[in-house]
CSV table of C-alpha atoms in Angstrom, one decimal:
chain,number,residue,atom,x,y,z
A,1,MET,CA,0.0,0.0,0.0
A,2,ASP,CA,1.2,3.4,-1.0
A,3,THR,CA,1.6,5.6,2.1
A,4,SER,CA,3.5,8.6,0.8
A,5,PRO,CA,3.0,11.8,2.8
A,6,LYS,CA,0.9,13.3,0.0
A,7,THR,CA,-1.6,10.3,0.0
A,8,PHE,CA,-1.7,10.5,3.8
A,9,GLN,CA,-2.5,14.2,3.7
A,10,MET,CA,-5.3,13.6,1.2
A,11,ILE,CA,-6.8,10.8,3.3
A,12,SER,CA,-6.6,13.1,6.3
A,13,ILE,CA,-8.5,15.8,4.6
A,14,VAL,CA,-11.2,13.5,3.4
A,15,VAL,CA,-11.6,12.0,6.8
A,16,LEU,CA,-11.6,15.4,8.4
A,17,PHE,CA,-14.2,16.6,5.9
A,18,VAL,CA,-16.5,13.6,6.5
A,19,PHE,CA,-16.1,14.0,10.3
A,20,CYS,CA,-17.0,17.7,10.1
A,21,SER,CA,-20.0,17.1,7.9
A,22,THR,CA,-21.5,14.7,10.5
A,23,LEU,CA,-21.2,17.5,13.1
A,24,LEU,CA,-23.5,19.8,11.2
A,25,PRO,CA,-27.1,19.6,12.4
A,26,ALA,CA,-29.4,17.9,10.0
A,27,PRO,CA,-32.0,20.3,8.6
A,28,ALA,CA,-35.5,19.3,9.5
A,29,LEU,CA,-36.9,20.1,6.0
A,30,GLN,CA,-35.4,19.6,2.6
A,31,ALA,CA,-33.4,22.6,1.3
A,32,ALA,CA,-36.2,23.4,-1.1
A,33,MET,CA,-38.9,23.7,1.5
A,34,LEU,CA,-38.9,27.1,3.4
A,35,GLY,CA,-39.4,26.9,7.1
A,36,THR,CA,-42.4,28.3,8.9
A,37,ASP,CA,-40.2,31.0,10.4
A,38,SER,CA,-39.7,32.5,6.8
A,39,VAL,CA,-43.1,34.1,7.2
A,40,LEU,CA,-42.7,34.8,11.0
A,41,THR,CA,-39.4,36.7,11.1
A,42,SER,CA,-38.8,40.3,10.2
A,43,GLU,CA,-37.2,41.4,6.9
A,44,THR,CA,-33.9,42.1,8.6
A,45,ASP,CA,-33.7,38.6,10.1
A,46,ALA,CA,-34.6,37.1,6.7
A,47,THR,CA,-31.4,38.6,5.2
A,48,ARG,CA,-29.2,36.6,7.5
A,49,THR,CA,-27.6,33.9,5.5
A,50,GLN,CA,-27.9,30.2,6.3
A,51,LEU,CA,-24.2,30.2,7.0
A,52,GLN,CA,-24.5,32.9,9.6
A,53,GLU,CA,-27.2,30.9,11.3
A,54,LEU,CA,-25.3,27.7,11.2
A,55,LEU,CA,-22.2,29.4,12.7
A,56,GLN,CA,-24.3,30.8,15.5
A,57,ARG,CA,-25.8,27.4,16.2
A,58,LYS,CA,-22.3,25.9,16.3
A,59,ASP,CA,-21.1,28.7,18.6
A,60,VAL,CA,-23.9,28.2,21.1
A,61,GLU,CA,-23.5,24.4,21.0
A,62,GLN,CA,-19.7,24.8,21.7
A,63,SER,CA,-20.5,27.1,24.7
A,64,LEU,CA,-22.9,24.5,26.1
A,65,ARG,CA,-20.3,21.8,25.8
A,66,GLU,CA,-17.8,24.1,27.6
A,67,HIS,CA,-20.3,24.2,30.4
A,68,GLY,CA,-20.1,20.5,30.8
A,69,ILE,CA,-23.0,19.4,28.7
A,70,ASP,CA,-22.4,16.3,26.5
A,71,VAL,CA,-22.3,16.5,22.7
A,72,GLN,CA,-25.7,15.0,22.0
A,73,GLU,CA,-27.5,16.9,24.7
A,74,ALA,CA,-25.9,20.2,23.6
A,75,ARG,CA,-27.1,19.6,20.1
A,76,ALA,CA,-30.6,18.7,21.1
A,77,ARG,CA,-30.9,21.9,23.1
A,78,VAL,CA,-29.6,24.0,20.2
A,79,LEU,CA,-31.8,22.4,17.6
A,80,THR,CA,-35.0,23.1,19.5
A,81,LEU,CA,-34.4,26.8,19.7
A,82,SER,CA,-35.2,29.2,16.9
A,83,ASP,CA,-32.5,31.4,15.4
A,84,ALA,CA,-33.9,34.5,17.2
A,85,GLU,CA,-33.8,32.6,20.5
A,86,LEU,CA,-30.2,31.5,19.9
A,87,LYS,CA,-29.3,35.1,19.1
A,88,GLN,CA,-30.5,36.1,22.6
A,89,ILE,CA,-28.3,33.7,24.4
A,90,GLN,CA,-25.2,33.6,22.1
A,91,GLY,CA,-22.1,34.7,24.1
A,92,ARG,CA,-24.2,35.2,27.3
A,93,LEU,CA,-24.4,31.8,28.8
A,94,ASP,CA,-22.2,32.9,31.7
A,95,THR,CA,-24.2,35.9,32.6
A,96,LEU,CA,-27.8,35.0,32.0
A,97,PRO,CA,-29.9,34.1,35.1
A,98,ALA,CA,-29.5,30.4,36.0
A,99,GLY,CA,-32.2,29.3,38.5
A,100,GLU,CA,-30.6,27.1,41.2
A,101,GLY,CA,-32.3,27.9,44.5
A,102,ALA,CA,-30.7,29.5,47.5
A,103,VAL,CA,-28.2,26.8,48.7
A,104,GLY,CA,-25.7,27.2,45.8
A,105,ALA,CA,-25.6,31.0,46.0
A,106,ILE,CA,-24.9,30.9,49.7
A,107,VAL,CA,-22.1,28.4,49.5
A,108,GLY,CA,-20.4,30.7,47.0
A,109,GLY,CA,-20.8,33.7,49.1
A,110,ALA,CA,-18.9,35.0,52.1
A,111,VAL,CA,-20.2,35.6,55.7
A,112,PHE,CA,-20.8,39.2,54.7
A,113,ILE,CA,-23.3,38.2,52.1
A,114,PHE,CA,-24.9,35.7,54.5
A,115,VAL,CA,-25.4,38.5,57.0
A,116,VAL,CA,-26.7,41.0,54.5
A,117,LEU,CA,-29.2,38.5,53.0
A,118,LEU,CA,-30.3,37.5,56.5
A,119,ILE,CA,-31.0,41.1,57.3
A,120,THR,CA,-32.8,41.8,54.0
A,121,ASP,CA,-34.7,38.6,54.5
A,122,ILE,CA,-35.9,39.7,57.9
A,123,LEU,CA,-36.8,43.1,56.5
A,124,GLY,CA,-38.8,41.2,53.8
A,125,PHE,CA,-36.8,42.5,50.8
A,126,THR,CA,-35.5,39.1,49.9
A,127,ASN,CA,-36.6,35.5,50.5
A,128,VAL,CA,-33.5,33.3,50.7
A,129,PHE,CA,-33.8,31.5,54.0
A,130,THR,CA,-36.8,29.3,54.8
A,131,PHE,CA,-36.3,29.8,58.5
A,132,VAL,CA,-37.0,33.5,58.2
A,133,HIS,CA,-40.6,34.4,58.3
A,134,SER,CA,-41.3,38.0,57.4
A,135,ARG,CA,-44.5,39.5,56.3
B,1,MET,CA,-19.4,63.1,63.6
B,2,VAL,CA,-21.9,60.6,65.0
B,3,ARG,CA,-24.5,62.1,62.7
B,4,PHE,CA,-22.2,61.6,59.8
B,5,GLN,CA,-21.6,57.9,60.7
B,6,VAL,CA,-25.4,57.3,61.0
B,7,TYR,CA,-25.8,59.0,57.6
B,8,MET,CA,-23.1,56.7,56.0
B,9,TRP,CA,-24.8,53.6,57.5
B,10,VAL,CA,-28.1,54.6,56.0
B,11,VAL,CA,-26.5,55.2,52.6
B,12,LEU,CA,-24.7,51.8,52.8
B,13,LEU,CA,-27.9,50.0,53.8
B,14,GLY,CA,-29.8,51.6,51.0
B,15,TRP,CA,-27.1,50.6,48.6
B,16,CYS,CA,-27.2,47.0,49.9
B,17,LEU,CA,-30.9,46.8,49.4
B,18,GLY,CA,-30.4,47.7,45.8
B,19,CYS,CA,-32.6,50.7,46.6
B,20,ALA,CA,-35.6,48.4,46.6
B,21,PRO,CA,-37.4,48.6,43.3
B,22,HIS,CA,-39.5,51.7,43.0
B,23,THR,CA,-42.2,50.2,40.8
B,24,LEU,CA,-44.0,48.4,43.5
B,25,HIS,CA,-47.2,50.1,42.6
B,26,THR,CA,-47.7,48.2,39.4
B,27,GLN,CA,-49.9,45.4,40.6
B,28,PRO,CA,-52.9,43.6,39.3
B,29,ASP,CA,-56.2,45.3,39.7
B,30,TRP,CA,-57.2,43.5,43.0
B,31,GLU,CA,-60.1,45.8,43.6
B,32,SER,CA,-62.1,44.9,40.5
B,33,ARG,CA,-61.2,41.2,40.7
B,34,PRO,CA,-61.3,40.3,44.3
B,35,GLU,CA,-61.9,36.6,43.7
B,36,SER,CA,-59.4,33.8,44.4
B,37,ILE,CA,-58.1,31.3,41.9
B,38,LYS,CA,-56.4,28.0,42.7
B,39,ILE,CA,-55.4,25.8,39.8
B,40,ARG,CA,-55.7,22.1,40.7
B,41,ASN,CA,-53.5,19.2,39.5
B,42,VAL,CA,-50.2,21.0,39.8
B,43,PRO,CA,-48.1,18.5,41.7
B,44,ALA,CA,-45.3,19.6,43.9
B,45,PHE,CA,-42.0,17.6,43.9
B,46,ALA,CA,-39.3,17.6,46.5
B,47,GLN,CA,-36.4,19.7,45.3
B,48,ASN,CA,-32.8,18.6,45.1
B,49,THR,CA,-30.0,21.2,45.3
B,50,HIS,CA,-29.6,23.2,42.1
B,51,GLN,CA,-32.5,21.5,40.5
B,52,CYS,CA,-35.3,24.0,40.9
B,53,GLY,CA,-35.6,24.3,37.1
B,54,ALA,CA,-36.3,20.6,36.6
B,55,THR,CA,-38.6,20.6,39.6
B,56,ALA,CA,-40.7,23.5,38.4
B,57,LEU,CA,-40.9,22.2,34.9
B,58,ALA,CA,-42.0,18.8,36.1
B,59,SER,CA,-44.9,20.4,37.9
B,60,MET,CA,-45.9,22.3,34.8
B,61,LEU,CA,-45.6,19.2,32.5
B,62,CYS,CA,-47.6,17.0,34.8
B,63,TRP,CA,-50.3,19.6,34.9
B,64,SER,CA,-50.3,19.6,31.1
B,65,GLY,CA,-50.8,15.8,31.0
B,66,ILE,CA,-47.3,14.5,30.7
B,67,GLN,CA,-46.1,12.0,33.3
B,68,THR,CA,-42.6,12.9,34.2
B,69,SER,CA,-40.3,13.7,37.2
B,70,PRO,CA,-37.6,16.2,38.0
B,71,GLU,CA,-35.0,13.4,37.8
B,72,GLU,CA,-36.1,12.6,34.3
B,73,LEU,CA,-35.9,16.2,33.2
B,74,ALA,CA,-32.7,17.3,35.0
B,75,PRO,CA,-30.3,16.1,32.2
B,76,GLN,CA,-32.3,18.2,29.7
B,77,VAL,CA,-32.2,21.4,31.6
B,78,TYR,CA,-29.2,21.4,33.9
B,79,ASP,CA,-26.0,23.4,33.3
B,80,PRO,CA,-23.2,22.0,35.3
B,81,LYS,CA,-20.9,25.0,35.1
B,82,ARG,CA,-23.7,27.4,36.2
B,83,LYS,CA,-25.0,24.9,38.7
B,84,GLY,CA,-28.5,25.9,37.6
B,85,THR,CA,-30.9,26.1,34.7
B,86,LEU,CA,-31.1,28.8,32.0
B,87,GLN,CA,-34.5,30.0,30.9
B,88,ASN,CA,-34.0,28.9,27.3
B,89,SER,CA,-33.3,25.3,28.5
B,90,LEU,CA,-36.7,25.2,30.0
B,91,LEU,CA,-38.2,26.4,26.8
B,92,SER,CA,-36.3,23.8,24.8
B,93,ALA,CA,-37.1,21.0,27.2
B,94,ALA,CA,-40.8,21.8,27.1
B,95,ARG,CA,-40.7,21.5,23.3
B,96,ARG,CA,-38.9,18.2,23.5
B,97,GLN,CA,-41.8,16.8,25.5
B,98,GLY,CA,-44.3,17.9,22.9
B,99,ARG,CA,-45.6,20.9,24.8
B,100,VAL,CA,-45.7,24.6,23.8
B,101,GLY,CA,-43.4,26.8,25.8
B,102,PHE,CA,-44.9,30.3,25.8
B,103,GLN,CA,-43.0,33.2,27.5
B,104,ILE,CA,-44.9,36.0,29.3
B,105,HIS,CA,-44.1,39.2,31.1
B,106,GLY,CA,-45.7,41.3,33.7
B,107,PRO,CA,-48.4,41.1,36.4
B,108,HIS,CA,-51.4,41.7,34.2
B,109,VAL,CA,-50.6,38.8,31.9
B,110,LEU,CA,-49.8,36.6,34.9
B,111,GLN,CA,-53.3,37.4,36.4
B,112,LYS,CA,-55.1,36.8,33.1
B,113,GLU,CA,-53.4,33.4,32.5
B,114,LEU,CA,-54.1,32.3,36.1
B,115,GLN,CA,-57.7,33.2,35.5
B,116,ALA,CA,-57.7,31.1,32.4
B,117,GLY,CA,-56.5,28.2,34.5
B,118,HIS,CA,-52.9,28.2,33.3
B,119,PRO,CA,-50.2,27.8,36.0
B,120,VAL,CA,-47.2,30.0,35.4
B,121,LEU,CA,-43.5,29.1,35.9
B,122,VAL,CA,-41.7,32.2,37.1
B,123,LEU,CA,-38.1,33.2,37.5
B,124,LEU,CA,-37.5,34.9,40.9
B,125,ASN,CA,-34.5,36.7,42.2
B,126,GLN,CA,-34.7,35.9,45.9
B,127,GLY,CA,-31.5,37.8,46.6
B,128,LEU,CA,-30.4,41.3,45.6
B,129,THR,CA,-29.8,43.0,42.2
B,130,TRP,CA,-26.1,42.8,42.8
B,131,TRP,CA,-26.1,39.4,44.4
B,132,PRO,CA,-28.8,37.5,42.6
B,133,VAL,CA,-30.2,34.3,44.0
B,134,TRP,CA,-32.1,32.9,41.0
B,135,HIS,CA,-35.0,30.5,41.6
B,136,TYR,CA,-37.8,29.0,39.6
B,137,ALA,CA,-41.2,28.5,41.1
B,138,VAL,CA,-44.7,27.7,39.9
B,139,VAL,CA,-47.5,30.1,40.6
B,140,CYS,CA,-50.8,28.2,40.6
B,141,GLY,CA,-53.2,30.8,41.9
B,142,TYR,CA,-53.9,33.9,44.1
B,143,GLU,CA,-56.1,35.0,46.9
B,144,GLY,CA,-57.6,38.3,45.8
B,145,PRO,CA,-58.9,39.5,49.2
B,146,ASN,CA,-55.5,39.0,50.9
B,147,GLN,CA,-53.4,39.8,47.9
B,148,LYS,CA,-51.5,36.6,48.2
B,149,ILE,CA,-49.8,34.5,45.6
B,150,ILE,CA,-50.1,30.7,45.8
B,151,MET,CA,-47.0,28.7,44.8
B,152,ALA,CA,-46.8,25.0,44.0
B,153,GLY,CA,-43.7,23.1,45.0
B,154,GLY,CA,-40.4,24.5,45.9
B,155,LYS,CA,-40.6,25.4,49.6
B,156,PRO,CA,-43.8,23.8,51.0
B,157,SER,CA,-43.5,25.9,54.1
B,158,LYS,CA,-43.9,29.1,52.1
B,159,GLU,CA,-46.7,28.1,49.7
B,160,GLU,CA,-48.5,31.4,50.1
B,161,ILE,CA,-46.6,34.7,50.0
B,162,SER,CA,-47.8,38.2,49.9
B,163,TRP,CA,-48.1,39.9,46.5
B,164,SER,CA,-45.7,42.7,47.4
B,165,LYS,CA,-43.0,40.3,48.4
B,166,PHE,CA,-43.5,38.1,45.4
B,167,HIS,CA,-43.5,41.1,43.1
B,168,ARG,CA,-40.2,42.4,44.5
B,169,MET,CA,-38.5,39.1,43.7
B,170,TRP,CA,-40.2,38.8,40.3
B,171,LEU,CA,-39.3,42.4,39.4
B,172,ARG,CA,-35.6,41.7,39.9
B,173,ALA,CA,-36.0,38.9,37.4
B,174,ASP,CA,-37.7,41.2,34.8
B,175,GLU,CA,-41.1,39.7,35.5
B,176,TRP,CA,-40.4,36.7,33.3
B,177,GLY,CA,-42.8,33.8,33.2
B,178,LEU,CA,-43.3,30.6,31.1
B,179,LEU,CA,-46.5,28.8,30.2
B,180,VAL,CA,-46.2,25.1,29.3
B,181,LEU,CA,-49.3,24.2,27.4
B,182,PRO,CA,-50.8,21.3,25.4
B,183,PRO,CA,-50.7,22.3,21.8
B,184,ASP,CA,-54.5,22.8,21.5
B,185,GLU,CA,-54.7,25.1,24.5
B,186,LEU,CA,-54.1,28.7,23.6
B,187,PRO,CA,-52.8,31.2,26.2
B,188,ALA,CA,-55.4,33.8,27.2
B,189,THR,CA,-53.2,36.7,26.2
B,190,ALA,CA,-51.4,35.4,23.0
B,191,SER,CA,-51.3,37.3,19.8
B,192,ALA,CA,-51.1,35.3,16.6
B,193,PRO,CA,-47.4,35.8,15.9
B,194,GLU,CA,-46.4,35.0,19.5
B,195,TRP,CA,-48.4,31.8,19.6
B,196,LEU,CA,-47.1,30.7,16.1
B,197,ARG,CA,-43.5,31.3,17.1
B,198,ALA,CA,-44.1,29.2,20.1
B,199,VAL,CA,-45.7,26.4,18.1
B,200,HIS,CA,-42.9,26.6,15.5
B,201,GLY,CA,-40.7,25.4,18.4
B,202,LEU,CA,-42.4,22.1,18.3
B,203,GLU,CA,-41.5,21.7,14.6
B,204,LEU,CA,-37.8,22.4,15.6
B,205,ALA,CA,-38.1,19.6,18.2
B,206,GLY,CA,-39.4,17.3,15.5
B,207,LYS,CA,-42.8,17.0,17.2
B,208,TYR,CA,-44.8,17.4,14.0
B,209,GLU,CA,-48.1,15.9,15.2
B,210,GLN,CA,-48.2,18.3,18.2
B,211,ALA,CA,-47.2,21.2,15.9
B,212,LEU,CA,-50.0,20.3,13.6
B,213,THR,CA,-52.5,20.5,16.5
B,214,GLY,CA,-51.0,23.9,17.5
B,215,TYR,CA,-51.4,25.3,14.1
B,216,ALA,CA,-54.9,24.0,13.7
B,217,ALA,CA,-55.8,25.6,17.1
B,218,ALA,CA,-54.3,28.9,15.7
B,219,LEU,CA,-56.5,28.7,12.6
B,220,GLN,CA,-59.6,28.3,14.7
B,221,ARG,CA,-58.9,31.6,16.4
B,222,TRP,CA,-57.1,33.4,13.4
B,223,PRO,CA,-58.5,31.7,10.3
B,224,PHE,CA,-56.5,33.8,7.8
B,225,GLU,CA,-53.1,33.7,9.4
B,226,LEU,CA,-50.5,32.9,6.8
B,227,ALA,CA,-47.8,31.5,9.2
B,228,ALA,CA,-50.4,29.1,10.7
B,229,MET,CA,-51.1,27.7,7.2
B,230,MET,CA,-47.4,27.6,6.3
B,231,GLY,CA,-46.6,25.8,9.6
B,232,MET,CA,-49.5,23.4,9.1
B,233,ALA,CA,-48.3,22.5,5.6
B,234,ASN,CA,-44.7,22.2,6.7
B,235,SER,CA,-45.8,19.8,9.5
B,236,LEU,CA,-47.9,17.8,7.1
B,237,TYR,CA,-45.0,17.6,4.7
B,238,ALA,CA,-42.7,16.4,7.4
B,239,LEU,CA,-45.2,13.7,8.2
B,240,GLY,CA,-45.3,12.7,4.5
B,241,ARG,CA,-48.9,13.8,4.0
B,242,LEU,CA,-48.2,15.6,0.8
B,243,GLU,CA,-51.7,15.9,-0.6
B,244,GLU,CA,-53.0,17.6,2.6
B,245,ALA,CA,-49.9,19.9,2.5
B,246,GLU,CA,-50.8,20.8,-1.0
B,247,SER,CA,-54.4,21.7,-0.3
B,248,THR,CA,-53.3,23.8,2.8
B,249,LEU,CA,-50.8,25.7,0.7
B,250,ARG,CA,-53.3,26.2,-2.1
B,251,GLN,CA,-55.6,27.8,0.4
B,252,ALA,CA,-52.7,29.9,1.8
B,253,VAL,CA,-51.8,31.4,-1.6
B,254,LYS,CA,-55.5,32.0,-2.4
B,255,ILE,CA,-55.8,34.2,0.7
B,256,HIS,CA,-52.3,35.6,0.5
B,257,PRO,CA,-51.4,36.0,-3.2
B,258,ASP,CA,-48.3,37.9,-2.3
B,259,ALA,CA,-46.7,35.2,-0.2
B,260,GLY,CA,-43.6,34.1,-2.1
B,261,PRO,CA,-42.5,31.4,0.5
B,262,ALA,CA,-45.9,29.8,0.3
B,263,PHE,CA,-45.7,29.5,-3.5
B,264,ASN,CA,-42.2,28.1,-3.2
B,265,ASN,CA,-43.4,25.4,-0.8
B,266,LEU,CA,-46.4,24.7,-2.9
B,267,ALA,CA,-44.1,24.2,-5.9
B,268,GLN,CA,-41.9,21.8,-3.9
B,269,VAL,CA,-44.9,19.7,-2.7
B,270,LEU,CA,-46.3,19.6,-6.3
B,271,LEU,CA,-42.9,18.5,-7.6
B,272,GLU,CA,-42.6,15.7,-5.2
B,273,GLN,CA,-46.0,14.4,-6.3
B,274,GLY,CA,-44.8,14.5,-9.9
B,275,LYS,CA,-47.1,17.4,-10.9
B,276,ILE,CA,-44.4,19.2,-12.8
B,277,GLN,CA,-46.5,21.6,-14.8
B,278,ALA,CA,-48.3,23.0,-11.7
B,279,ALA,CA,-45.0,23.2,-9.8
B,280,GLN,CA,-43.5,25.3,-12.5
B,281,GLN,CA,-46.4,27.6,-12.5
B,282,ALA,CA,-46.2,28.1,-8.7
B,283,ILE,CA,-42.5,28.7,-8.7
B,284,ASN,CA,-42.8,31.3,-11.4
B,285,THR,CA,-45.3,33.2,-9.3
B,286,ALA,CA,-42.9,33.1,-6.4
B,287,LEU,CA,-40.0,34.4,-8.6
B,288,GLN,CA,-42.2,37.2,-9.8
B,289,LEU,CA,-43.0,38.2,-6.2
B,290,GLY,CA,-39.3,38.2,-5.3
B,291,GLY,CA,-38.2,39.1,-1.8
B,292,PRO,CA,-35.5,37.9,0.6
B,293,TYR,CA,-36.0,34.3,-0.3
B,294,THR,CA,-35.5,34.7,-4.1
B,295,GLU,CA,-32.3,32.6,-3.9
B,296,SER,CA,-34.3,29.6,-2.5
B,297,PHE,CA,-37.0,30.1,-5.2
B,298,GLN,CA,-34.3,29.9,-7.9
B,299,GLU,CA,-33.0,26.6,-6.3
B,300,THR,CA,-36.5,25.2,-6.4
B,301,ARG,CA,-36.9,26.2,-10.0
B,302,THR,CA,-33.7,24.5,-10.9
B,303,ALA,CA,-34.9,21.3,-9.2
B,304,ILE,CA,-38.1,21.5,-11.2
B,305,LEU,CA,-36.3,22.1,-14.5
B,306,ASN,CA,-33.9,19.2,-13.8
B,307,ARG,CA,-36.9,16.9,-13.2
B,308,LYS,CA,-38.5,18.0,-16.4
B,309,LYS,CA,-35.4,17.3,-18.4
B,310,SER,CA,-35.1,13.8,-16.9
B,311,GLY,CA,-38.5,13.1,-18.4
B,312,HIS,CA,-41.1,13.3,-15.6
B,313,SER,CA,-39.9,10.1,-14.1
B,314,PRO,CA,-39.6,10.4,-10.3
């Protein structure tokens, strides 16, 4: 078998290409069928190219994976969001609200925060601790 | 000097409290609607650490008729790095269970939806603006006379809280709420585009049967809505029901003769049924209309012409 560097390079490129193409999300409809969102989105959104949308999808998917979510799950989450919805969260996964309940936030905080939240809880401004019963 | 110290303490405390939101006066019209509402069949689940998203969503889904549990949903909503759940994950998870996720804002919509019998999943900031403690909870009613909000699940000991306290926490979370509805149950407050965008989410999740139901429900309320007909045809197409898709699109272009995308999809559906002549006619109309999707129209026309050349054989 011929294994010259050039052949090897060619094979690598082909393998890489095939591998990358499987990573692209499969479109739900055939290319010729326009999605329902084509008559739901505004004119400006309609001018966004498919490539832009695809890149945005990949970007959010990548961010989700960096957050410790596995490949399949990250893809499933991205696929079920519309382009407009993805646009809202792109690049903001670290800052958007993430509901977790009180325990996590307290563990991360210092005694100072604990005391402040305790006082504000008692005053009825916040509602962190179950043992505090304000009005 | 003492006076100055006192002054500084007051300033500091005020700052800590995030200068408690000043919009506390926006509240539902309790006077004219003094009645109480309590929605039944909203189960409460015990909550594990960091999993209030899955817990709240499970309550909502069970109410909507889907048997599930927080444990089952957690992998679909949890973000390990954030140790919590993002709002969009709840939306996407609802769709993956075949339910419509519909986002709402503000106390008036909240009250209207509760009156319509729809529980509302809300995001609360139980902490402060600068030290947020995000939490999801399910509102399943209110007591008009006492101006109290009734919550399901979460912390059982605090099932009822005063409206003003609830609103302070809700306000710090931009008054965001989520409805999780069966596809044939329209929100009380939805406009056509809002509902259709929400139903489109079911298509994205591959839940075409449910999407079909959602679009049909839309057409009952808004019989001439283009996006509802487009969505219906797309769902039928995805399910392989080409003839029904065709008749839906024919009706769409009859009512909306300027809808290029509908003509394009009609052409495609006709092409796949071997009705080449009619397909060509439809795509020509689309091309005459033009618009941002002209490139797609041209692709469809090329496909039709190719088929024609190859001699009508499928």
